[in-house]
Coordinates of C-alpha atoms and ligand atoms in Angstrom, one line a residue:
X147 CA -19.2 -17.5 8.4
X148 CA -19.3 -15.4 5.3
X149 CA -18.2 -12.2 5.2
X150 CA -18.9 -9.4 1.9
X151 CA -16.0 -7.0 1.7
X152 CA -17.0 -3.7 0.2
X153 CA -14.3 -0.9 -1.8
X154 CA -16.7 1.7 -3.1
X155 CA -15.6 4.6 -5.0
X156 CA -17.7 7.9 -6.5
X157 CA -18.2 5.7 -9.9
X158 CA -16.5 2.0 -8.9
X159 CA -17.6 -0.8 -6.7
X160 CA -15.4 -3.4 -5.7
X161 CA -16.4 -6.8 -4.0
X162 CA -14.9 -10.1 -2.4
X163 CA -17.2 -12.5 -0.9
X164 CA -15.0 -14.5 1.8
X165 CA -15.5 -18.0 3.8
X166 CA -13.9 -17.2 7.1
X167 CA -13.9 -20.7 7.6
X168 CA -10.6 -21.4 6.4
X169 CA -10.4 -17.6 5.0
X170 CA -11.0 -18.3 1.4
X171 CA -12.0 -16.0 -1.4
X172 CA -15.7 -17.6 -2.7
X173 CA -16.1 -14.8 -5.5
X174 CA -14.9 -11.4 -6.3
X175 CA -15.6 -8.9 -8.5
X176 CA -15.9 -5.0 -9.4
X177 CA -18.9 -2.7 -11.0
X178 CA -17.2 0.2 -13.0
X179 CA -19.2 3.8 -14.5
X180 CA -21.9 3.6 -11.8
X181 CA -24.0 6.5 -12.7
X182 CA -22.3 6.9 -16.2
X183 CA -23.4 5.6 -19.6
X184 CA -21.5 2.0 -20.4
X185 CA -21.6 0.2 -16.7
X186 CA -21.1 -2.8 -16.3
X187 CA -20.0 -6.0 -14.1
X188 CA -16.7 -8.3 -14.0
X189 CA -17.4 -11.2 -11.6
X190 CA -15.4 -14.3 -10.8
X191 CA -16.8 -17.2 -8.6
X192 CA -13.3 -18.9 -7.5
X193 CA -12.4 -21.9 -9.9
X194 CA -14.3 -20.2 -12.6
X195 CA -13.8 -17.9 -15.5
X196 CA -14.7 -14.2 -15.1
X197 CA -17.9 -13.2 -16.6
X198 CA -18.4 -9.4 -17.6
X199 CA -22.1 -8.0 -18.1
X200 CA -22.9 -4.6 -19.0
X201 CA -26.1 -3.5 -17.5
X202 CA -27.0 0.2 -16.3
X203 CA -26.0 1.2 -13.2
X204 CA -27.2 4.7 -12.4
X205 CA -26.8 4.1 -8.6
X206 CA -24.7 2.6 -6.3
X207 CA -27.7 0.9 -4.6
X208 CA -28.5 -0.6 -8.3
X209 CA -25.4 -2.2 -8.1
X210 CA -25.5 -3.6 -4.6
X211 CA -28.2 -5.1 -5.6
X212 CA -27.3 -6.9 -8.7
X213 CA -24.1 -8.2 -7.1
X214 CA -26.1 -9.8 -4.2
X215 CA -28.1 -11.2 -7.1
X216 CA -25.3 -12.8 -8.8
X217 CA -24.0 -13.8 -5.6
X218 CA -27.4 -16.1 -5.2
X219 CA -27.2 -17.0 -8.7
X220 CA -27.6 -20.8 -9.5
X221 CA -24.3 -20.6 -12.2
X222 CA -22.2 -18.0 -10.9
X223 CA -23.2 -16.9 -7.3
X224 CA -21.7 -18.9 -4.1
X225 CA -24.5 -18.7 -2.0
X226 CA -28.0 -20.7 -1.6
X227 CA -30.0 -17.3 0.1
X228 CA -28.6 -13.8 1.4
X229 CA -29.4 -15.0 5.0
X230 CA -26.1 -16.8 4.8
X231 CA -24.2 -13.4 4.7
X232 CA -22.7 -12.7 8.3
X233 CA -22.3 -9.1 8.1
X234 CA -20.6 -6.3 5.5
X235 CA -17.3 -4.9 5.9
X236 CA -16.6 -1.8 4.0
X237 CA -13.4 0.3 3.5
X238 CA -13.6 4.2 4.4
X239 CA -11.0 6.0 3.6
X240 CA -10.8 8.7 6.2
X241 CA -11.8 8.4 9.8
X242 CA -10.2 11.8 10.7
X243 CA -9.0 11.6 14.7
X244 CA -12.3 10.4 15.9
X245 CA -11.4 6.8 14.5
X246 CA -9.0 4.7 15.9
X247 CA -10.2 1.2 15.0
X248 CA -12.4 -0.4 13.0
X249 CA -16.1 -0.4 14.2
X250 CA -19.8 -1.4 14.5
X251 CA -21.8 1.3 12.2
X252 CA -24.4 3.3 14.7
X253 CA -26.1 6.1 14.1
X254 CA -23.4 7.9 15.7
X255 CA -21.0 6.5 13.4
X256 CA -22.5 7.4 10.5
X257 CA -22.4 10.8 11.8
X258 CA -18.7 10.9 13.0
X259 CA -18.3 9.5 9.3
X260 CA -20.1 12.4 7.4
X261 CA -18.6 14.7 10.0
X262 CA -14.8 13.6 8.4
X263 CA -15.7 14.5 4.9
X264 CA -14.3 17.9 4.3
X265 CA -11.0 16.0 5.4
X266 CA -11.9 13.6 2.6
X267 CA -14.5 15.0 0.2
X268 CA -13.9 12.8 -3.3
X269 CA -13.7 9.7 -0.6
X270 CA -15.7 9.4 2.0
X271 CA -18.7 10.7 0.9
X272 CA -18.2 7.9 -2.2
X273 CA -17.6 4.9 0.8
X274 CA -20.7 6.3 3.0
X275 CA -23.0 5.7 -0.5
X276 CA -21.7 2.0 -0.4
X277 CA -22.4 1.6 3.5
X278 CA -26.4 3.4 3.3
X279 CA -27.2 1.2 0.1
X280 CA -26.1 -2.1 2.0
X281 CA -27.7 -1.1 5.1
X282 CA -30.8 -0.4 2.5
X283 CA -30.7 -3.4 0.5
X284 CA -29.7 -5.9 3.7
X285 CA -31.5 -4.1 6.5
X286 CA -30.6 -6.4 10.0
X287 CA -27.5 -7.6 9.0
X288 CA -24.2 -6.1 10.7
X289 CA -21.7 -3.4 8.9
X290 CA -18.6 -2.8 10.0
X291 CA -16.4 0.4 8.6
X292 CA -12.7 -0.1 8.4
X293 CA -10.7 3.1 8.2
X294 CA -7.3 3.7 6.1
X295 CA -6.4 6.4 8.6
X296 CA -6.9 4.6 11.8
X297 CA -3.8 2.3 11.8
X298 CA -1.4 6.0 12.6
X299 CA -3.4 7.4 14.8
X300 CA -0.6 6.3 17.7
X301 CA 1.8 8.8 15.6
X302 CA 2.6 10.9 17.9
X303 CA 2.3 14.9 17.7
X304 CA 5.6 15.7 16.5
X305 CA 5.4 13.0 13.6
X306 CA 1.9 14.9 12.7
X307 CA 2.2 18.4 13.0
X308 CA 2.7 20.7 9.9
X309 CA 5.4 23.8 10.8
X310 CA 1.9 26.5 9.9
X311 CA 0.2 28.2 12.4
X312 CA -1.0 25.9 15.1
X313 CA -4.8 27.1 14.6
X314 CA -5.2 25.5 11.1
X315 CA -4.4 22.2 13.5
X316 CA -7.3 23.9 16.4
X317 CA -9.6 25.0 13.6
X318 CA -9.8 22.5 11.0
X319 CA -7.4 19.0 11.9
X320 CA -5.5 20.4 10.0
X321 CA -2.2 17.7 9.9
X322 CA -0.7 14.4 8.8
X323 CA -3.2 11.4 9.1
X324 CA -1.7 8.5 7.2
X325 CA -3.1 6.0 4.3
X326 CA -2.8 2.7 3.6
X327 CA -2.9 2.0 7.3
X328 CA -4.9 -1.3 6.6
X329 CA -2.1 -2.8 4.5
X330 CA 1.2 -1.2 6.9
X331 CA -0.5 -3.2 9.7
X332 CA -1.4 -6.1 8.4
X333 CA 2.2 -6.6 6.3
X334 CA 4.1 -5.8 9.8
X335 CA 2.1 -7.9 11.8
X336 CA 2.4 -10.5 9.2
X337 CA 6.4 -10.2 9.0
X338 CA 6.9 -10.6 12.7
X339 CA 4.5 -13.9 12.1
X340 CA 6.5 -14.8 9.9
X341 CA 9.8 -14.3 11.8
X342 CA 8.1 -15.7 14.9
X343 CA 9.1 -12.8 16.8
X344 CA 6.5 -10.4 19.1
X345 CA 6.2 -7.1 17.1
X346 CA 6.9 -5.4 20.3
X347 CA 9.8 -6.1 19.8
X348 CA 10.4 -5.3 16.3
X349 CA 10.8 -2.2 14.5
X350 CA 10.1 -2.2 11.0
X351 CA 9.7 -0.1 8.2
X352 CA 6.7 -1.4 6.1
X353 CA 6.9 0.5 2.0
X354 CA 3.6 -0.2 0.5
X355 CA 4.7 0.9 -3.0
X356 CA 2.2 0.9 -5.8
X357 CA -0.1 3.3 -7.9
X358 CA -0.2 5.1 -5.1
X359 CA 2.8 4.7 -2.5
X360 CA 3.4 5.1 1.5
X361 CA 6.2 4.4 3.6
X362 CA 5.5 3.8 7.7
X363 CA 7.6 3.2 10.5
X364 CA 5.9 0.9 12.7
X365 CA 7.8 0.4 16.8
X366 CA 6.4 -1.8 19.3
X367 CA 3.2 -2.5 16.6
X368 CA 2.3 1.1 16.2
X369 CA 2.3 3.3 12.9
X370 CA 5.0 6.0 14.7
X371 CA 5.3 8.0 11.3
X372 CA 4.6 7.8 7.8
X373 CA 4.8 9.7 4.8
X374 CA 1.4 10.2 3.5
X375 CA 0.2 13.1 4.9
X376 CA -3.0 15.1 5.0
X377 CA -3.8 13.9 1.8
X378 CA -2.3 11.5 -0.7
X379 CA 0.4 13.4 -2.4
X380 CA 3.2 13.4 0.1
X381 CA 6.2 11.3 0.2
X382 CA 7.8 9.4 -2.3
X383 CA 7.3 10.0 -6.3
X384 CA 4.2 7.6 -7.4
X385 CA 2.1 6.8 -10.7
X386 CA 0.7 10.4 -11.3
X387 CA 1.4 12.0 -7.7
X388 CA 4.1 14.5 -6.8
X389 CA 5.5 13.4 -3.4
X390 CA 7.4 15.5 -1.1
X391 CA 7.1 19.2 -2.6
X392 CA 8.2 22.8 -1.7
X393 CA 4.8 24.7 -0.9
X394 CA 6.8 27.5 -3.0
X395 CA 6.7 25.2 -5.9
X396 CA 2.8 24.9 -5.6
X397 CA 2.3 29.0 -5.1
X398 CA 4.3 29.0 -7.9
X399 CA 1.8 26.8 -9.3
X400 CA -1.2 29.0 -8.2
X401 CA 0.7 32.3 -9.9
X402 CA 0.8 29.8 -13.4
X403 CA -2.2 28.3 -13.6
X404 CA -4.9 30.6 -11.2
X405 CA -7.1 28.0 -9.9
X406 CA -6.7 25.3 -7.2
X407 CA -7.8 22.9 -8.7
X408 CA -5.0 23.1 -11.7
X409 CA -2.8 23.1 -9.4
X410 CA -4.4 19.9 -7.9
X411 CA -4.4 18.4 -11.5
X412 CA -0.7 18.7 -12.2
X413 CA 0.3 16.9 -8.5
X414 CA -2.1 14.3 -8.4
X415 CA -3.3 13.3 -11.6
X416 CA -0.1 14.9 -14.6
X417 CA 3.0 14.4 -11.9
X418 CA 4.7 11.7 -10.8
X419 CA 6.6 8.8 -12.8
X420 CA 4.0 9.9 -15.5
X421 CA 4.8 13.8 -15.2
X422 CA 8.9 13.6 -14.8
X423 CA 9.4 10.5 -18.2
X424 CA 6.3 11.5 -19.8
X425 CA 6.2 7.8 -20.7
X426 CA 3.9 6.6 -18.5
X427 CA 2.6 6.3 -14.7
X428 CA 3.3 2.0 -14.4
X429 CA 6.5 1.9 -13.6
X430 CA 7.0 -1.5 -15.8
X431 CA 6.6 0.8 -18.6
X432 CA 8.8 3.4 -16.9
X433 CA 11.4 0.5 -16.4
X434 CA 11.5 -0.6 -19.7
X435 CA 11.4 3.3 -21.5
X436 CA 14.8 3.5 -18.8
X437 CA 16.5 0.0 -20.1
X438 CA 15.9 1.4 -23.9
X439 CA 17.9 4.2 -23.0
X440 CA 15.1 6.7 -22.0
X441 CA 16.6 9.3 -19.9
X442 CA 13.8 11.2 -18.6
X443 CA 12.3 7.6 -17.9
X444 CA 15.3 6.3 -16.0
X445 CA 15.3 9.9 -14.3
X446 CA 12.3 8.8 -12.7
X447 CA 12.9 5.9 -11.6
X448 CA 16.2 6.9 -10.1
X449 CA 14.1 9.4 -7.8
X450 CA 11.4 6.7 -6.6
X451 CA 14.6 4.6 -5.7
X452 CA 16.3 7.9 -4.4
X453 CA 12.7 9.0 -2.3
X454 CA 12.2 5.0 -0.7
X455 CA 16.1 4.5 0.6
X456 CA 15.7 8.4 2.2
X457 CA 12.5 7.2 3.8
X458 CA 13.6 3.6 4.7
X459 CA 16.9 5.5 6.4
X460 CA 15.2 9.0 7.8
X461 CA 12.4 5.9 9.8
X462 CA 15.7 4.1 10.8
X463 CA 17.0 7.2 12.4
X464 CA 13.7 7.9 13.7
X465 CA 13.0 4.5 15.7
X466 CA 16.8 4.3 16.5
X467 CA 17.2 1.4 14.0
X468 CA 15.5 -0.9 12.1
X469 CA 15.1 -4.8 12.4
X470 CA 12.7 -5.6 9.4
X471 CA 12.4 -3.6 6.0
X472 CA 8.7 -5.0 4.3
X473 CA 8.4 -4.5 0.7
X474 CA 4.7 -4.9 -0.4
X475 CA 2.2 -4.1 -3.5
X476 CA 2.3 -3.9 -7.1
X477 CA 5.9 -2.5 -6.6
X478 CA 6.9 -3.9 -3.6
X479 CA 5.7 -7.4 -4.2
X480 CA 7.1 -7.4 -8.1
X481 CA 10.2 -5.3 -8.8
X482 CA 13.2 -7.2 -8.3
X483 CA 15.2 -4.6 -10.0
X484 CA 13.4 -2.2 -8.1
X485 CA 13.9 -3.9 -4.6
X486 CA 18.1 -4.2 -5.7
X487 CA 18.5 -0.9 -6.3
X488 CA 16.5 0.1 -3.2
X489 CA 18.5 -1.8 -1.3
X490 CA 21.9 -1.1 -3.2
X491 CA 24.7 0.7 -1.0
X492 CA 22.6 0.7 2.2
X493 CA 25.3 -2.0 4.2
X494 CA 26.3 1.0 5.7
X495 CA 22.9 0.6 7.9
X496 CA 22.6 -3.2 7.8
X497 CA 20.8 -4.1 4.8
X498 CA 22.2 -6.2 2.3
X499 CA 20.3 -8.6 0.1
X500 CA 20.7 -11.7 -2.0
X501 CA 20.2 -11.5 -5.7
X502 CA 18.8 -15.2 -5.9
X503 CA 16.5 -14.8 -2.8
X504 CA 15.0 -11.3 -4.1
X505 CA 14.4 -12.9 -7.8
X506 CA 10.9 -13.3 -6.4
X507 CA 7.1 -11.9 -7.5
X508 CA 4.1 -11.9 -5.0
X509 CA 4.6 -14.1 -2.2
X510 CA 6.2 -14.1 1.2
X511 CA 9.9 -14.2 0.9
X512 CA 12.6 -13.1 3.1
X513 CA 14.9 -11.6 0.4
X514 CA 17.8 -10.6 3.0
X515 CA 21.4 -12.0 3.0
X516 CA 21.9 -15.1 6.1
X517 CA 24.2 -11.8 6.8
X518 CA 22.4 -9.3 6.9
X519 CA 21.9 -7.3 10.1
X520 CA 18.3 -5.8 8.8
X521 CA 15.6 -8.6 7.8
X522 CA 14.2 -7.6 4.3
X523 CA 11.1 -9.2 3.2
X524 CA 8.7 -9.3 0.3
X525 CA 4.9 -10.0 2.1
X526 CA 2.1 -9.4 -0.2
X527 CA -0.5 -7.4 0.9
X528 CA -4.2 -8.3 1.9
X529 CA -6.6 -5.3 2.7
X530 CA -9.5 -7.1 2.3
X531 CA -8.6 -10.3 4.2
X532 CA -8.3 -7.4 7.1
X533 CA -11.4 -6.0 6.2
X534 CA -13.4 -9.5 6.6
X535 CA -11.4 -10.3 9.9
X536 CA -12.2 -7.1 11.7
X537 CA -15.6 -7.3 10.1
X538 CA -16.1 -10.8 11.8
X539 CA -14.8 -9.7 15.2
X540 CA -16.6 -6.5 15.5
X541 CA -20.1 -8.4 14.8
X542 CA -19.3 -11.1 16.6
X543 CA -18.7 -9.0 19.2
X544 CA -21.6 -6.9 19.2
X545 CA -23.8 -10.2 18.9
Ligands
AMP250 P1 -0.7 -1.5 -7.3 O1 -1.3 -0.1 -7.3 O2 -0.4 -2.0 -6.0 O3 -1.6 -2.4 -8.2 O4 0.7 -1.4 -8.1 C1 0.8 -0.9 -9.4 C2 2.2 -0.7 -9.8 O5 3.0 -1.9 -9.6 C3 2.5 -0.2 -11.2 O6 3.4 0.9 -11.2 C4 3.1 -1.4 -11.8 O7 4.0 -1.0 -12.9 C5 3.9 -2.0 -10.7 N1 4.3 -3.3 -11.0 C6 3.6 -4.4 -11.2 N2 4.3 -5.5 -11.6 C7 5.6 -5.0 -11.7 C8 6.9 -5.6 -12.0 N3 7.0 -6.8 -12.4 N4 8.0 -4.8 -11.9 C9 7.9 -3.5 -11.6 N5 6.7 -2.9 -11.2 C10 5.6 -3.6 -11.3

């Protein structure tokens, strides 16, 4: 059965087309500038080179329906006819409190999905143009949305509640919801796999550290806390965004620069690793500036090292230990220097790790000492292998 994965942003479109026979990749791409002068294509049929076309875009429905075309396409596609296609999977990024899984797409989904876009307004309103041009284009055929939220909605109250008057909560949800969700549970589930234990019995902390990073504490399966908050900018330093923040520093902000969204510019798009070395937001580059002697540069990296071991410990203390410590994405899956000095000094709660064992880039690896109380593991990250599974079980399903 073949499942299309869909990641649409307001000007990007990205695309996996996946056998889950066997769960292979059969073709991937992404359609960049939608809507803007200079779009174009970048496909890859697996086993081939990547082709890149630049053709205009100006809608999101254009491109849907050139990358169902190339997916039929004798050279370059993977499929004989479109009737092959199983059913659409598509990430949302917000499903506010009134999503808790991944589902079927109704009516009344659709609706509970527009009804979650002032939570999410660049977002959502960006996924729901993906969903309404595929249900355009492929009218019949199952879509199933797939929310980044969903996985911590079994925080509980006190792990989501911001100390400001309880009616901003009443009013307008007002509170912590949680990102990432699809790659915390599917690294966690993955790592007790792995260990061949029953995540019930586990309690991990997952640190899905990229571009963008988020740290969760996961007990008995469940997202229990996590440091992305109501939006994207809380918890540990990232490319471009702040992380954990006095609200004085951002009323401060306000008084400097006069409008919101200024002050929105310097936390999510001029702070972070890029804001504190002025170098650059990739940490490689960040890394590199530091081993040259950089000291702004090594400044920040010695607060995204500081920022993970507080959250890795503060989720310890939280779950009342910690059995398996994940490390996963661009940063979690590839920095061995990054991982040692994470992991540096913290014997004192159980975690040591072996230098030979954590010399490792992208694949599953248990990186922990045969000592070592706490498990520590490298597990790459696959959202969209999620994406196609729930995809397939929610059609199926509803079949
Ligand atoms: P992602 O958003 O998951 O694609 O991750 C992007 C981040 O991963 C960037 O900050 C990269 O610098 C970082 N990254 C990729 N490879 C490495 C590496 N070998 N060492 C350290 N960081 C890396």
């Amino acid at each position: 059965m073949k499942i299309l994965v869909l990641n649409c942003g307001s000007s990007s479109l990205k695309y996996q087309l996946i056998e889950m026979d066997g769960e292979k990749v059969m073709a991937k791409g992404l359609v960049e500038r939608i809507g803007i002068e200079g779009s174009r294509i970048k496909h890859t049929k697996t086993g081939m080179d990547a082709v890149t076309r630049e053709a205009p875009f100006p809608t999101h429905t254009a491109a849907i329906k050139y990358v169902l075309d190339i997916l039929v396409d004798p050279e370059y596609g993977v499929l004989k006819d479109l009737d092959e296609l199983y059913a659409t999977g598509h990430r949302i990024v917000h499903g506010g409190e009134k999503f808790t899984k991944s589902v079927l797409v109704t009516p009344d989904v659709l609706k509970g999905i527009e009804e979650v876009i002032p939570l999410a307004p660049l977002h959502n309103p960006a996924n729901l143009q993906g969903l309404k041009a595929v249900m355009e284009v492929l009218p019949g055929k199952p879509n199933v949305v797939v929310f980044d939220t969903a996985f911590h909605q079994t925080m509980p109250p006190k792990a989501y509640i911001y100390g400001i008057p309880y009616e901003h909560y009443e009013k307008n949800r007002v509170r912590r919801y949680g990102f990432h969700g699809t790659s915390h549970g599917y690294v966690a589930r993955r790592a007790a796999e792995i260990l061949g234990r029953d995540i019930k019995d586990l309690k991990i902390v997952t640190c899905h550290l990229g571009n963008g990073s988020s740290i969760t504490a996961v007990k008995d399966g469940m997202s229990v806390g996590t440091s992305f908050g109501y939006g994207t900018a809380e918890g540990v330093l990232m490319g471009t965004r702040c992380g954990d923040i006095d609200p004085s520093v951002m009323i401060y902000l306000m008084e400097q620069l006069g409008t919101p969204q200024k002050v929105s510019d310097e936390v999510h798009k001029k702070g972070g690793l890029l804001g504190v070395s002025g170098i650059s937001s990739d940490l490689r580059d960040v890394e590199e500036a530091a081993e040259k002697g950089c000291e702004r540069a090594r400044l920040a990296w010695d607060i995204l090292v500081d920022g993970v071991k507080k959250y890795i410990a503060g989720f310890a203390a939280k779950m009342g230990g910690v059995d398996v410590v994940v490390f996963t994405a661009g940063i979690g899956e590839n920095g061995i220097t990054f991982r040692k000095a994470v992991c540096d000094n913290m014997e004192f709660m159980g975690v040591k790790i072996d230098a030979k064992k954590n010399d490792c880039r992208g694949k599953e690896t248990i990186i922990s000492a045969p000592d070592s109380k706490v498990t520590v593991m490298v597990v790459p990250t696959d959202e969209e292998m999620v994406i196609a599974r729930d995809t397939l079980k929610c059609a199926s399903e509803a079949k």
